[in-house]
Amino acid sequence: AKVVFDQIPDPLPPVGELVEVTVTLPTLGATPIAPNAAIHHIDGKLGVWQVTNGALHFTPVSLGIADLEGRVQIREGLQIGDQVVAYSENTLNEHSRIHVVDHIPGVTP
């Protein structure tokens, strides 16, 4: 790969230096996204714990791209506005009782 600097650093990095780059790609159309932490592998399937009318169920999903903020595109399996469990201290199953909150106290603003 070729690296171009906006400003040439002084001194130049040594030849063979490793770099981390972020590539800005065109934006996608409206699509559901979920925190990467909400994605689980259960019985060989990739999915999320979805909340529908207070009931919890595992919904298989197909993933798209992920960003540097820990969000991942859901290509199939969810609709925009669907509610998923982003975090749980305990292992979930369809009989788990949950308490929905807007944010995790002490973790998110």
Tab-separated table of C-alpha atoms in Angstrom:
chain	number	residue	atom	x	y	z
A	1	ALA	CA	0.000	0.000	0.000
A	2	LYS	CA	1.053	3.551	-0.577
A	3	VAL	CA	0.897	6.007	2.330
A	4	VAL	CA	0.607	9.733	1.708
A	5	PHE	CA	1.090	12.275	4.499
A	6	ASP	CA	-0.914	15.502	4.747
A	7	GLN	CA	2.173	16.929	6.444
A	8	ILE	CA	5.548	15.249	6.056
A	9	PRO	CA	6.762	14.223	9.525
A	10	ASP	CA	10.244	15.205	10.596
A	11	PRO	CA	12.028	12.881	10.930
A	12	LEU	CA	10.487	10.494	8.427
A	13	PRO	CA	9.482	7.100	9.832
A	14	PRO	CA	11.910	4.271	9.072
A	15	VAL	CA	11.383	2.149	5.965
A	16	GLY	CA	9.192	-0.849	6.797
A	17	GLU	CA	7.324	0.992	9.566
A	18	LEU	CA	3.838	-0.389	10.268
A	19	VAL	CA	0.904	2.011	10.124
A	20	GLU	CA	-2.741	1.880	11.106
A	21	VAL	CA	-5.089	3.527	8.647
A	22	THR	CA	-8.771	4.306	8.573
A	23	VAL	CA	-10.421	4.217	5.172
A	24	THR	CA	-13.475	6.404	4.698
A	25	LEU	CA	-16.022	4.662	2.484
A	26	PRO	CA	-19.265	5.969	0.993
A	27	THR	CA	-22.225	5.880	3.366
A	28	LEU	CA	-24.841	3.168	3.030
A	29	GLY	CA	-28.592	3.548	2.900
A	30	ALA	CA	-30.702	3.213	6.033
A	31	THR	CA	-30.058	-0.150	7.640
A	32	PRO	CA	-30.367	-1.556	11.157
A	33	ILE	CA	-27.236	-1.385	13.300
A	34	ALA	CA	-26.443	-2.985	16.633
A	35	PRO	CA	-23.589	-2.815	19.108
A	36	ASN	CA	-21.007	-5.477	18.351
A	37	ALA	CA	-21.482	-6.677	21.953
A	38	ALA	CA	-25.099	-7.601	21.109
A	39	ILE	CA	-23.986	-10.238	18.576
A	40	HIS	CA	-23.863	-13.826	19.907
A	41	HIS	CA	-23.097	-17.318	18.570
A	42	ILE	CA	-25.729	-19.812	19.724
A	43	ASP	CA	-26.096	-23.345	18.352
A	44	GLY	CA	-23.860	-22.461	15.419
A	45	LYS	CA	-25.938	-19.412	14.480
A	46	LEU	CA	-24.967	-15.757	14.610
A	47	GLY	CA	-27.696	-13.556	16.064
A	48	VAL	CA	-29.031	-11.151	18.675
A	49	TRP	CA	-31.402	-11.381	21.621
A	50	GLN	CA	-34.435	-9.446	20.411
A	51	VAL	CA	-37.142	-8.017	22.671
A	52	THR	CA	-40.678	-8.120	21.221
A	53	ASN	CA	-43.647	-7.155	23.416
A	54	GLY	CA	-41.535	-7.857	26.504
A	55	ALA	CA	-40.604	-11.361	25.319
A	56	LEU	CA	-37.023	-12.365	24.624
A	57	HIS	CA	-36.052	-14.507	21.632
A	58	PHE	CA	-32.886	-15.260	19.699
A	59	THR	CA	-32.984	-13.840	16.174
A	60	PRO	CA	-30.421	-15.046	13.598
A	61	VAL	CA	-28.851	-12.174	11.648
A	62	SER	CA	-26.557	-11.595	8.699
A	63	LEU	CA	-23.879	-8.981	9.346
A	64	GLY	CA	-22.485	-6.286	7.109
A	65	ILE	CA	-19.735	-3.800	7.852
A	66	ALA	CA	-18.577	-2.715	11.307
A	67	ASP	CA	-17.270	0.687	12.352
A	68	LEU	CA	-14.559	1.774	14.765
A	69	GLU	CA	-17.143	2.717	17.413
A	70	GLY	CA	-18.243	-0.903	17.905
A	71	ARG	CA	-21.402	-0.843	15.780
A	72	VAL	CA	-22.188	-3.448	13.145
A	73	GLN	CA	-24.601	-3.353	10.214
A	74	ILE	CA	-27.415	-5.922	10.288
A	75	ARG	CA	-28.084	-6.911	6.660
A	76	GLU	CA	-30.823	-9.476	7.382
A	77	GLY	CA	-32.853	-10.514	10.407
A	78	LEU	CA	-33.822	-7.154	11.931
A	79	GLN	CA	-35.777	-4.091	10.888
A	80	ILE	CA	-34.926	-0.501	11.797
A	81	GLY	CA	-36.440	0.161	15.222
A	82	ASP	CA	-36.286	-3.448	16.463
A	83	GLN	CA	-35.088	-3.665	20.065
A	84	VAL	CA	-32.143	-5.904	20.986
A	85	VAL	CA	-30.289	-6.647	24.203
A	86	ALA	CA	-26.988	-4.777	24.064
A	87	TYR	CA	-25.645	-6.066	27.383
A	88	SER	CA	-26.476	-8.600	30.057
A	89	GLU	CA	-24.436	-9.659	33.076
A	90	ASN	CA	-25.939	-13.148	32.775
A	91	THR	CA	-26.247	-15.701	29.995
A	92	LEU	CA	-29.650	-15.259	28.354
A	93	ASN	CA	-32.261	-17.709	27.129
A	94	GLU	CA	-35.859	-17.318	25.978
A	95	HIS	CA	-37.123	-17.652	29.565
A	96	SER	CA	-34.800	-14.975	30.982
A	97	ARG	CA	-36.420	-12.026	32.697
A	98	ILE	CA	-34.992	-8.708	31.600
A	99	HIS	CA	-35.243	-5.098	32.668
A	100	VAL	CA	-34.964	-2.659	29.752
A	101	VAL	CA	-33.037	0.566	30.425
A	102	ASP	CA	-32.083	3.502	28.202
A	103	HIS	CA	-28.440	3.261	29.241
A	104	ILE	CA	-26.222	1.239	31.554
A	105	PRO	CA	-25.606	3.275	34.741
A	106	GLY	CA	-21.940	4.085	35.221
A	107	VAL	CA	-21.005	2.800	31.771
A	108	THR	CA	-22.798	4.932	29.191
A	109	PRO	CA	-23.866	8.584	29.379
